[in-house]
Tab-separated table of C-alpha atoms in Angstrom:
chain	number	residue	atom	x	y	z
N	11	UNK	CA	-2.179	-18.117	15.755
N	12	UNK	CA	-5.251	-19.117	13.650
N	13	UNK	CA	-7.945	-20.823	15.332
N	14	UNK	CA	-10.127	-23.005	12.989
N	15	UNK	CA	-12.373	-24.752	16.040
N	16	UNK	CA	-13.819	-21.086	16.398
N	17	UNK	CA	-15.538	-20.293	13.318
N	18	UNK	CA	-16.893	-16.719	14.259
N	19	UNK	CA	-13.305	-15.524	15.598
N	20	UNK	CA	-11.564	-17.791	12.667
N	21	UNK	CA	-13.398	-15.728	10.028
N	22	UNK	CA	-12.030	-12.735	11.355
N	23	UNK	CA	-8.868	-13.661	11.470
N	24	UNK	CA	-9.045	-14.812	7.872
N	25	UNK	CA	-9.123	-10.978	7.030
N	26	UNK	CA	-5.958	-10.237	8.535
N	27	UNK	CA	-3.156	-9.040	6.384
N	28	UNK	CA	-0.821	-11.854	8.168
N	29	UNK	CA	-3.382	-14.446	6.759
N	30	UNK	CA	-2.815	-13.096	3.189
N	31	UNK	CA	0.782	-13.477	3.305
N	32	UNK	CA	1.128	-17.016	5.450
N	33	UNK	CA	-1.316	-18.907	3.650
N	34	UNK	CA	0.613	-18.590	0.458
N	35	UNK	CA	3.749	-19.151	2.290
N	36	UNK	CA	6.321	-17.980	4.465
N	37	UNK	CA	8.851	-15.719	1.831
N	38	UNK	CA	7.404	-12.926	-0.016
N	39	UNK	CA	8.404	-10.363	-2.391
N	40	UNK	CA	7.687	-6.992	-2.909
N	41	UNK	CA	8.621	-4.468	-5.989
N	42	UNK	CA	9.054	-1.662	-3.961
N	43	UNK	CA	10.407	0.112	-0.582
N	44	UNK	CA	6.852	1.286	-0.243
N	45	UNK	CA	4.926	-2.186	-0.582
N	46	UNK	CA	7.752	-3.645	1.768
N	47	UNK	CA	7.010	-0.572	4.848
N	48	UNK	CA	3.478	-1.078	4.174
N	49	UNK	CA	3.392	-4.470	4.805
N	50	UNK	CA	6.323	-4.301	8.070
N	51	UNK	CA	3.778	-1.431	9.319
N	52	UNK	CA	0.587	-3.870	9.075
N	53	UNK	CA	2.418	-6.496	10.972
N	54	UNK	CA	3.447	-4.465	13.384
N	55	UNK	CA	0.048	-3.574	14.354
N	56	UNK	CA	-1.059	-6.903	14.696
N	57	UNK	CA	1.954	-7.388	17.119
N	58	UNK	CA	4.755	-9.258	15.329
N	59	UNK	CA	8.483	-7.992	15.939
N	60	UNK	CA	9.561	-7.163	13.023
N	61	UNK	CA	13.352	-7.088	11.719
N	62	UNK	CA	14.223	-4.767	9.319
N	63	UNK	CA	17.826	-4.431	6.999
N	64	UNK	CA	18.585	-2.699	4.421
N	65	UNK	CA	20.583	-4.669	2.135
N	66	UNK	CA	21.509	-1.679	-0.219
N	67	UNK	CA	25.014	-0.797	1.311
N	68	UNK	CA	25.874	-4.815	1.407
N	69	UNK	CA	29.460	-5.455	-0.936
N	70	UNK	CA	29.621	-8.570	-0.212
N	71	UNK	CA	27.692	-12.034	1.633
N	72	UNK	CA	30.025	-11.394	4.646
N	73	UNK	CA	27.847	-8.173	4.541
N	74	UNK	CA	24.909	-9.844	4.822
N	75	UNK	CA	26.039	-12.303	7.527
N	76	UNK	CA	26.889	-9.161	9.644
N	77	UNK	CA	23.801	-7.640	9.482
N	78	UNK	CA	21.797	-10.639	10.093
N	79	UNK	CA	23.741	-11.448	13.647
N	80	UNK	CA	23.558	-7.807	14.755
N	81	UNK	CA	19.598	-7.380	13.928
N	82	UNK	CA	18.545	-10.803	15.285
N	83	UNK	CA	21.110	-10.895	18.137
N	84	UNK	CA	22.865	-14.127	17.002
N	85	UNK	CA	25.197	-15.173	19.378
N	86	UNK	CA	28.700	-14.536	19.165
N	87	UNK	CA	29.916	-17.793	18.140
N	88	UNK	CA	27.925	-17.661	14.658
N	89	UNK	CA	29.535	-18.981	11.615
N	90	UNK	CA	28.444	-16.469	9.482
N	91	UNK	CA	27.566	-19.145	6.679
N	92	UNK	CA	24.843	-20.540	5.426
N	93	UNK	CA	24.744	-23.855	7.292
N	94	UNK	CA	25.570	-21.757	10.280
N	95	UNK	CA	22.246	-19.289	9.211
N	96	UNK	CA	20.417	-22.612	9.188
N	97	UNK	CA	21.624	-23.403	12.451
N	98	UNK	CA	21.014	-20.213	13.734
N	99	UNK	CA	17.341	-19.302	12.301
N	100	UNK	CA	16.294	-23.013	14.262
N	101	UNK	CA	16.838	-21.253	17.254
N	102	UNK	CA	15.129	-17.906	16.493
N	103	UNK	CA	12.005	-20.150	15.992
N	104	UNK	CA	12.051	-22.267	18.842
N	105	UNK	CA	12.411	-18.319	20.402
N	106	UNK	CA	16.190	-18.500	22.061
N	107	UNK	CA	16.850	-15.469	20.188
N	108	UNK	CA	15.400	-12.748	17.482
N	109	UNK	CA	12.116	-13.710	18.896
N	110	UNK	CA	9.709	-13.109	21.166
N	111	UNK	CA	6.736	-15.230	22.551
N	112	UNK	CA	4.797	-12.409	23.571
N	113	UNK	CA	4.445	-11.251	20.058
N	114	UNK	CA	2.220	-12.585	17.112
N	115	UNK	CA	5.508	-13.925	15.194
N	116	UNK	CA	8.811	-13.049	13.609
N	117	UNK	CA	9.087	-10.998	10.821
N	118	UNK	CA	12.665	-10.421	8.603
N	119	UNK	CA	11.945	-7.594	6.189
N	120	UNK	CA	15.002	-6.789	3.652
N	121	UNK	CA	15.144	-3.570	1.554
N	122	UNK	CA	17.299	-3.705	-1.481
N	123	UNK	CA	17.682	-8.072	-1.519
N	124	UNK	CA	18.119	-7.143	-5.372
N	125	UNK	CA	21.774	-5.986	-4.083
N	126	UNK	CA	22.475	-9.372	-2.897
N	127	UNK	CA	21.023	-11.570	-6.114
N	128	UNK	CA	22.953	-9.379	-8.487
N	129	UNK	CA	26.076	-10.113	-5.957
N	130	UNK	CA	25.443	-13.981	-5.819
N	131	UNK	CA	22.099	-15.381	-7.401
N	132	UNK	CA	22.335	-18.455	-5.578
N	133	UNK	CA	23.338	-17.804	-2.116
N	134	UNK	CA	20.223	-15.142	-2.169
N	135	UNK	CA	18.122	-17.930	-3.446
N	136	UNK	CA	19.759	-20.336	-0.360
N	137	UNK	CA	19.147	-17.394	2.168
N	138	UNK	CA	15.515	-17.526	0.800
N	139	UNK	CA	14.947	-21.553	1.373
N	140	UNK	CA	17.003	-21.970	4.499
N	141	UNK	CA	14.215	-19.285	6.050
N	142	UNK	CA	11.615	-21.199	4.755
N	143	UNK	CA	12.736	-24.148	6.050
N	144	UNK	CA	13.104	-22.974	9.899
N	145	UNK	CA	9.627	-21.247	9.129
N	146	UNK	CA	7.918	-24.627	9.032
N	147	UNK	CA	9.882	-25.871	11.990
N	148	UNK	CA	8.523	-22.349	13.982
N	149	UNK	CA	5.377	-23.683	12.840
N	150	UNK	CA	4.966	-26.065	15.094
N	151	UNK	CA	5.999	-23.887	17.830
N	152	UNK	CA	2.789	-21.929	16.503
N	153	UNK	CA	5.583	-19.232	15.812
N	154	UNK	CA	4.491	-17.280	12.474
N	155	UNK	CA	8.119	-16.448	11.002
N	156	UNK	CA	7.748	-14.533	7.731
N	157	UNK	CA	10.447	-13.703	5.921
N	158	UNK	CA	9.980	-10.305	3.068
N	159	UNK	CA	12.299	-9.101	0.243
N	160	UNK	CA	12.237	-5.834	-1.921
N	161	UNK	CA	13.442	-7.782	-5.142
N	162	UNK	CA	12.424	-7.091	-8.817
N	163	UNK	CA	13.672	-10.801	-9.219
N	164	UNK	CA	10.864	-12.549	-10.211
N	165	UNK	CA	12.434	-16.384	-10.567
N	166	UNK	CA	14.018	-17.242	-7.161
N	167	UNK	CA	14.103	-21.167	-7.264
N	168	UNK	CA	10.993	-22.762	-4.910
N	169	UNK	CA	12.116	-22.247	-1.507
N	170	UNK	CA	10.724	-24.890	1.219
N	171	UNK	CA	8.964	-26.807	-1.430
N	172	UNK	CA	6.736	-23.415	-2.291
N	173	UNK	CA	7.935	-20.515	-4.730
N	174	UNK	CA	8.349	-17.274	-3.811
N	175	UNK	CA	4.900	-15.329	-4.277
N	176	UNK	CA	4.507	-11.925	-4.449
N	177	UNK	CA	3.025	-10.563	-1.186
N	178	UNK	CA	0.017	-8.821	-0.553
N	179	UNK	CA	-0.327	-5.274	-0.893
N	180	UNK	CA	-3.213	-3.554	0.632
N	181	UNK	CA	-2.252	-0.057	0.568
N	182	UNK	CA	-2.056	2.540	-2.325
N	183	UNK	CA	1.345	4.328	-3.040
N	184	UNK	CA	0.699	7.764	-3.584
N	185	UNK	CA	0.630	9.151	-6.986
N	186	UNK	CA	2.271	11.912	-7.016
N	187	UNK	CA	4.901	10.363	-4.253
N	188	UNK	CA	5.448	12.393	-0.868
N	189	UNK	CA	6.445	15.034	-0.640
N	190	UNK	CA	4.660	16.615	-3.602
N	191	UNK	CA	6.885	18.073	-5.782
N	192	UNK	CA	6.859	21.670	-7.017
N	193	UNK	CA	6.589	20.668	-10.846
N	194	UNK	CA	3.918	18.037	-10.068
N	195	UNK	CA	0.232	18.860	-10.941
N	196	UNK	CA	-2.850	16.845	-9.713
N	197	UNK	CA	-6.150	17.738	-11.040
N	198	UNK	CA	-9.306	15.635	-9.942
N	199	UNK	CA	-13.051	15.578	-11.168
N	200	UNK	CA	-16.252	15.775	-8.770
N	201	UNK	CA	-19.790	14.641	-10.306
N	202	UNK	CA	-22.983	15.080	-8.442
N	203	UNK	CA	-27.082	15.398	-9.278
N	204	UNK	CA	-28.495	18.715	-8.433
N	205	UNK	CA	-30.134	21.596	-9.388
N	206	UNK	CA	-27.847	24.891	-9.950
N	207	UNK	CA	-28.663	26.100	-6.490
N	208	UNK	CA	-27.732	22.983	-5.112
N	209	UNK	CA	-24.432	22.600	-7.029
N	210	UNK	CA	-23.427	26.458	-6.311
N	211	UNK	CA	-24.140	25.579	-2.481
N	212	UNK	CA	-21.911	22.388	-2.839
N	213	UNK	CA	-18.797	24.442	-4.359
N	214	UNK	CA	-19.154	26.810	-1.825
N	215	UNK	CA	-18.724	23.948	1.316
N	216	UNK	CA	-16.145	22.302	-0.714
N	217	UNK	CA	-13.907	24.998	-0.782
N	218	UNK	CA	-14.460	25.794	2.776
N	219	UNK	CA	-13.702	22.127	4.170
N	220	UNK	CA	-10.788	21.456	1.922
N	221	UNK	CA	-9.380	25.367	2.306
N	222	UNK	CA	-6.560	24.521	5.209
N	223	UNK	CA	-5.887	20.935	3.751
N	224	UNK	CA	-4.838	21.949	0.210
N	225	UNK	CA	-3.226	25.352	0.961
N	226	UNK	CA	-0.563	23.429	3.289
N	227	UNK	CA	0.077	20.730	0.604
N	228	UNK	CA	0.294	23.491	-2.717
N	229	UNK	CA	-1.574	25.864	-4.936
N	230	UNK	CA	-4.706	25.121	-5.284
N	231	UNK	CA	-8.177	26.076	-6.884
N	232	UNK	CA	-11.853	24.438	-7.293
N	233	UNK	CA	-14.176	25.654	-10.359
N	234	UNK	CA	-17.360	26.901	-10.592
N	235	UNK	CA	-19.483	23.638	-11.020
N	236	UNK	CA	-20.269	23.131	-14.828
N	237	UNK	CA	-22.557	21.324	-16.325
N	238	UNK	CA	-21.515	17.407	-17.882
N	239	UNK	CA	-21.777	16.823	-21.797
N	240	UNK	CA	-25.003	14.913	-23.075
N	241	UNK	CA	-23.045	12.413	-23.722
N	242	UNK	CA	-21.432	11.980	-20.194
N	243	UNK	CA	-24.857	12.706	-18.618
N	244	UNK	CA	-26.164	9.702	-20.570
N	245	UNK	CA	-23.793	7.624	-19.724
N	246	UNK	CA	-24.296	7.912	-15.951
N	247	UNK	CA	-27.873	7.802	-16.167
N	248	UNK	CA	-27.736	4.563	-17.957
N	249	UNK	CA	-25.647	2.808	-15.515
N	250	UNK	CA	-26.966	3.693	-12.371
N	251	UNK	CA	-29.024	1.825	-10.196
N	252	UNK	CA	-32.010	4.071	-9.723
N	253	UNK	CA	-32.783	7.280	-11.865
N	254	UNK	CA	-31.214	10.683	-11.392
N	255	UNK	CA	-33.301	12.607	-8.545
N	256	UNK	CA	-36.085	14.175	-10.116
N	257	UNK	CA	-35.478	18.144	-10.984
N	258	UNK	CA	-31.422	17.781	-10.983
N	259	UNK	CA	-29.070	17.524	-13.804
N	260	UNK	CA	-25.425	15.937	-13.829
N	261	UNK	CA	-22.695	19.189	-12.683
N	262	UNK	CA	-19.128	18.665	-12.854
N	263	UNK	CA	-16.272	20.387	-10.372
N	264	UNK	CA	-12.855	20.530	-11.040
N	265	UNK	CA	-10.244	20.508	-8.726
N	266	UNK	CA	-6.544	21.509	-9.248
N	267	UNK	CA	-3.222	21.324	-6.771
N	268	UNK	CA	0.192	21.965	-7.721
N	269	UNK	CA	3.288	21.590	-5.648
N	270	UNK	CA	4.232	24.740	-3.493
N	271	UNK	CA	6.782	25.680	-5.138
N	272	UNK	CA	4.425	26.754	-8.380
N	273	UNK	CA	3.011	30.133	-8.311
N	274	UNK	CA	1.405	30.213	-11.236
N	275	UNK	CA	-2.257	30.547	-11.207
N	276	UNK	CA	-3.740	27.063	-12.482
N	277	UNK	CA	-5.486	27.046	-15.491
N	278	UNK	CA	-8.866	24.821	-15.893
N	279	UNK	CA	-8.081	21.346	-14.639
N	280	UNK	CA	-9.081	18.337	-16.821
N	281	UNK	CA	-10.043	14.609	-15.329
N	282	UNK	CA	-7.949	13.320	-12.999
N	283	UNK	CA	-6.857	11.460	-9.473
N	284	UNK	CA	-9.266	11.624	-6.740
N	285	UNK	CA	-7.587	14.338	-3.940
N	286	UNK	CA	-9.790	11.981	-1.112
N	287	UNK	CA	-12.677	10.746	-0.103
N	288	UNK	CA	-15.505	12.363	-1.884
N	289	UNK	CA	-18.445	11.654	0.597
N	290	UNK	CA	-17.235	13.091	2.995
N	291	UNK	CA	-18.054	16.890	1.655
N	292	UNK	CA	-21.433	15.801	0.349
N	293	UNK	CA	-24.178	17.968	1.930
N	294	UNK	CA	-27.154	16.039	3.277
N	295	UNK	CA	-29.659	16.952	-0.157
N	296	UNK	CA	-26.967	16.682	-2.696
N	297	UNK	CA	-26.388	13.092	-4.378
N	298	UNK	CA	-23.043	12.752	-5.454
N	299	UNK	CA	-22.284	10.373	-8.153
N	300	UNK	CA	-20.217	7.662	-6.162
N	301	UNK	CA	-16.927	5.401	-8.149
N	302	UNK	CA	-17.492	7.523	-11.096
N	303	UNK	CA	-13.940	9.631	-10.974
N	304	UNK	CA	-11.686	9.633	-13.647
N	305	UNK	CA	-7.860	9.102	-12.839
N	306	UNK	CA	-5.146	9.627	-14.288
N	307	UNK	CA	-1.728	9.699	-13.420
N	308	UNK	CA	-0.466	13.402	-11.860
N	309	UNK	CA	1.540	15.107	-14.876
N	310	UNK	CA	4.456	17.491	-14.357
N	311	UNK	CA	4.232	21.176	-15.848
């Protein structure tokens, strides 16, 4: 749990991604698959057990009931209804079951909950509170019990006197999605300050580091640096915090991938998506121009 009385450690723990989520409440919701196994995969790592279901195959709340007891280990005698999930969920905070001390708290993650609402809006809604409910109670167990929906449904009625937020999402789904397709393009934009020597020597390392990288993920092919417009050049200069190096001018390098299955040689890239973490293929007397790439979104061809 959180400890307040230690204000170095509590600060820390105020960073956690389990802080984001619990101090807004116990139920979140998420748009997407990906947000939802982002956020299951950051709790794991801080050690809570974490439940998963995916609600898409569920026909009816019987459904639902089933997959509860087998994922949480109800007992056998459950009711399967909602006063018996209310029963039941008690007990998986005070840890008798679905639980475990040992870990940082109890996590229920549902894929697909939209499946349910469009079944029956208000038993989804009652599945929602009775959670939040029996989170309190875990509470004072100091038993973190979070409880997170993939659900487009944006007006779930308040559940345990809070509504239902939208969760935290620290992570960046990737754009194009995994795997990259064979019709997908992504083109990206370098800028840095040097002279031509020093641009021409910057190419050159770029292509070796990145070489294995891009040739496993597609087709791929980085342009001879080129010099930015006046106008873009301007721009830059204006906004940064100290002047351009002395004896360098503003050089541009395009970068194009497309999926493996395109053979086609690429024709000049234009602006797009960052392919990674720039700095770390900047030579030692090269400045690169940092939070200055253009994205856009990956087209297909």
């Amino acid at each position: 749990m959180f400890d307040p009385t230690d204000r170095d450690l509590f600060n820390e723990q105020r960073q956690r991604f389990d802080w984001s989520l619990l101090q807004n409440g116990t139920v979140c919701r998420y748009d997407n698959g990906f947000q939802l196994d982002s956020a299951c995969t950051r709790l794991a790592d801080l050690g809570y057990l974490v439940h998963r279901i995916d609600a898409h195959p569920w026909t009816s709340v019987g459904d639902m009931h089933t997959a509860f007891a087998e994922t949480m280990s109800f007992p056998s005698y459950y009711g399967r209804n909602l006063d018996a999930l209310n029963d039941v969920l008690s007990d998986v905070a005070g840890f008798d079951y679905g639980s475990d001390p040992a870990s940082s708290g109890t996590v229920l993650a549902i894929a697909g909950y939209d499946t349910l609402a469009e079944m029956d809006r208000r038993t989804a809604g009652v599945v929602l509170d009775i959670f939040a409910v029996q989170a309190r109670l875990a509470a004072l167990y100091a038993h973190p019990m979070l409880c997170l929906v993939e659900s487009t449904v944006t007006d779930y009625p308040a559940v345990g006197g809070r509504s239902v937020s939208f969760g935290s999402v620290w992570d960046v789904e990737p754009d194009p999605p995994a795997p990259f397709h064979d019709g997908d393009l992504v083109e990206n934009v370098l800028r840095i300050y040097a002279d031509e020597a020093g641009a021409d020597k910057y190419v050159a390392e770029l292509r070796q580091v990145l070489a294995d990288t891009l040739t496993v993920l597609g087709r791929w092919q980085i342009l001879d640096p080129a010099l930015a417009s006046e106008r873009t050049a301007a721009f830059h200069a204006e906004h940064r915090q100290e002047p351009p190096p002395s004896g360098t001018r503003l050089w541009e390098i395009f970068i194009g991938l497309r999926g493996t299955g395109d053979h086609h040689h690429p024709r000049r890239p234009t602006r797009a998506r960052s392919l990674g973490r720039r700095t770390a293929f900047r030579p030692t007397d090269i400045q690169v121009l940092r939070g200055r790439n253009r994205g856009s979104r990956a087209r297909s061809t």
